[in-house]
Amino acid sequence: ESGLWGQLTLDKTSTEQETLIESWIGTASSTLISPAYVASDEKVQDASIQSEVESFATSVEKQLSETSGAFLLGENASAADIVVSVLLSSAAARTGAKIPSSA
């Protein structure tokens, strides 16, 4: 068990942590997949797309400031950290969005 889907408790993954991981993955996917990989180069330059990516980055920064500062959920990396970081990095690179340095 890698622990990327939450920490095991009595041979079960914490339902609450699993729900939070799924929520971050779902939100990142619905917000960032298009600007990261699907939308045309012309479309990703639209200010509204850039603003959406920056807004998501701000929510990541806020979450990091409320936790350990290193991971979205707790003291260890999870699948949410991996998915969010890959999608946010790709979307920001394509759109030119400004993201906080610690996001």
mmCIF file of C-alpha atoms in Angstrom:
data_model
loop_
_atom_site.group_PDB
_atom_site.id
_atom_site.type_symbol
_atom_site.label_atom_id
_atom_site.label_comp_id
_atom_site.label_asym_id
_atom_site.label_seq_id
_atom_site.Cartn_x
_atom_site.Cartn_y
_atom_site.Cartn_z
ATOM 1 C CA GLU A 1 0.000 0.000 0.000
ATOM 2 C CA SER A 2 1.511 3.289 -1.122
ATOM 3 C CA GLY A 3 -0.678 5.435 1.126
ATOM 4 C CA LEU A 4 -1.451 7.735 -1.804
ATOM 5 C CA TRP A 5 -5.171 7.145 -1.359
ATOM 6 C CA GLY A 6 -5.077 7.990 2.334
ATOM 7 C CA GLN A 7 -3.659 6.450 5.446
ATOM 8 C CA LEU A 8 -4.814 3.001 6.413
ATOM 9 C CA THR A 9 -6.718 2.594 9.645
ATOM 10 C CA LEU A 10 -7.522 -0.933 10.796
ATOM 11 C CA ASP A 11 -7.054 -2.253 7.250
ATOM 12 C CA LYS A 12 -9.388 0.397 5.838
ATOM 13 C CA THR A 13 -8.692 3.763 4.275
ATOM 14 C CA SER A 14 -10.197 6.630 6.218
ATOM 15 C CA THR A 15 -13.457 7.412 4.443
ATOM 16 C CA GLU A 16 -13.156 11.110 5.225
ATOM 17 C CA GLN A 17 -9.630 11.345 3.830
ATOM 18 C CA GLU A 18 -10.597 9.305 0.781
ATOM 19 C CA THR A 19 -13.504 11.673 0.150
ATOM 20 C CA LEU A 20 -11.216 14.706 0.401
ATOM 21 C CA ILE A 21 -8.696 13.138 -1.978
ATOM 22 C CA GLU A 22 -11.439 12.367 -4.490
ATOM 23 C CA SER A 23 -12.788 15.898 -4.136
ATOM 24 C CA TRP A 24 -9.418 17.504 -4.908
ATOM 25 C CA ILE A 25 -8.847 15.161 -7.853
ATOM 26 C CA GLY A 26 -12.337 15.766 -9.231
ATOM 27 C CA THR A 27 -12.125 19.530 -8.888
ATOM 28 C CA ALA A 28 -8.640 19.690 -10.401
ATOM 29 C CA SER A 29 -9.715 17.480 -13.283
ATOM 30 C CA SER A 30 -12.866 19.429 -14.095
ATOM 31 C CA THR A 31 -11.078 22.783 -13.801
ATOM 32 C CA LEU A 32 -7.666 22.082 -15.300
ATOM 33 C CA ILE A 33 -7.769 19.236 -17.857
ATOM 34 C CA SER A 34 -9.090 21.447 -20.645
ATOM 35 C CA PRO A 35 -6.544 24.261 -20.283
ATOM 36 C CA ALA A 36 -3.761 21.775 -19.558
ATOM 37 C CA TYR A 37 -4.312 19.361 -22.442
ATOM 38 C CA VAL A 38 -7.513 19.768 -24.470
ATOM 39 C CA ALA A 39 -8.174 23.403 -25.395
ATOM 40 C CA SER A 40 -6.493 24.925 -28.419
ATOM 41 C CA ASP A 41 -3.424 27.098 -27.941
ATOM 42 C CA GLU A 42 -5.519 30.094 -28.970
ATOM 43 C CA LYS A 43 -8.304 29.345 -26.469
ATOM 44 C CA VAL A 44 -5.975 28.898 -23.485
ATOM 45 C CA GLN A 45 -4.722 32.458 -23.982
ATOM 46 C CA ASP A 46 -8.205 33.790 -23.132
ATOM 47 C CA ALA A 47 -8.113 35.891 -19.944
ATOM 48 C CA SER A 48 -11.047 34.009 -18.423
ATOM 49 C CA ILE A 49 -9.234 30.675 -18.756
ATOM 50 C CA GLN A 50 -6.084 32.158 -17.220
ATOM 51 C CA SER A 51 -8.183 33.608 -14.386
ATOM 52 C CA GLU A 52 -9.785 30.216 -13.708
ATOM 53 C CA VAL A 53 -6.355 28.575 -13.429
ATOM 54 C CA GLU A 54 -5.124 31.359 -11.140
ATOM 55 C CA SER A 55 -8.234 31.011 -8.974
ATOM 56 C CA PHE A 56 -7.631 27.290 -8.615
ATOM 57 C CA ALA A 57 -3.995 27.974 -7.718
ATOM 58 C CA THR A 58 -5.188 30.361 -5.017
ATOM 59 C CA SER A 59 -7.412 27.626 -3.553
ATOM 60 C CA VAL A 60 -4.414 25.267 -3.509
ATOM 61 C CA GLU A 61 -2.311 27.921 -1.776
ATOM 62 C CA LYS A 62 -5.065 28.482 0.807
ATOM 63 C CA GLN A 63 -5.321 24.750 1.502
ATOM 64 C CA LEU A 64 -1.554 24.443 1.867
ATOM 65 C CA SER A 65 -1.512 27.321 4.338
ATOM 66 C CA GLU A 66 -4.154 25.530 6.416
ATOM 67 C CA THR A 67 -2.271 22.220 6.513
ATOM 68 C CA SER A 68 1.390 21.343 6.908
ATOM 69 C CA GLY A 69 2.276 23.603 3.996
ATOM 70 C CA ALA A 70 3.804 20.739 2.064
ATOM 71 C CA PHE A 71 0.802 18.553 1.221
ATOM 72 C CA LEU A 72 -2.863 19.192 0.527
ATOM 73 C CA LEU A 73 -4.163 16.692 3.062
ATOM 74 C CA GLY A 74 -2.107 15.933 6.111
ATOM 75 C CA GLU A 75 1.533 15.153 6.639
ATOM 76 C CA ASN A 76 2.053 12.828 3.660
ATOM 77 C CA ALA A 77 1.683 13.105 -0.090
ATOM 78 C CA SER A 78 -1.507 11.694 -1.533
ATOM 79 C CA ALA A 79 -2.874 11.045 -5.007
ATOM 80 C CA ALA A 80 -4.475 14.496 -4.749
ATOM 81 C CA ASP A 81 -1.060 16.160 -4.440
ATOM 82 C CA ILE A 82 0.204 14.376 -7.533
ATOM 83 C CA VAL A 83 -2.833 15.006 -9.730
ATOM 84 C CA VAL A 84 -3.218 18.638 -8.644
ATOM 85 C CA SER A 85 0.468 19.434 -9.142
ATOM 86 C CA VAL A 86 0.663 17.867 -12.611
ATOM 87 C CA LEU A 87 -2.550 19.464 -13.871
ATOM 88 C CA LEU A 88 -1.858 22.869 -12.317
ATOM 89 C CA SER A 89 1.680 22.964 -13.670
ATOM 90 C CA SER A 90 0.546 22.057 -17.197
ATOM 91 C CA ALA A 91 -2.422 24.443 -17.170
ATOM 92 C CA ALA A 92 -0.314 27.326 -15.849
ATOM 93 C CA ALA A 93 2.385 26.707 -18.446
ATOM 94 C CA ARG A 94 -0.128 26.717 -21.304
ATOM 95 C CA THR A 95 -2.164 29.699 -20.122
ATOM 96 C CA GLY A 96 0.600 31.859 -18.675
ATOM 97 C CA ALA A 97 -1.305 31.957 -15.393
ATOM 98 C CA LYS A 98 0.549 33.364 -12.426
ATOM 99 C CA ILE A 99 0.605 30.890 -9.558
ATOM 100 C CA PRO A 100 1.997 31.455 -6.064
ATOM 101 C CA SER A 101 5.510 30.090 -5.656
ATOM 102 C CA SER A 102 4.473 27.659 -2.916
ATOM 103 C CA ALA A 103 1.442 26.256 -4.792
#
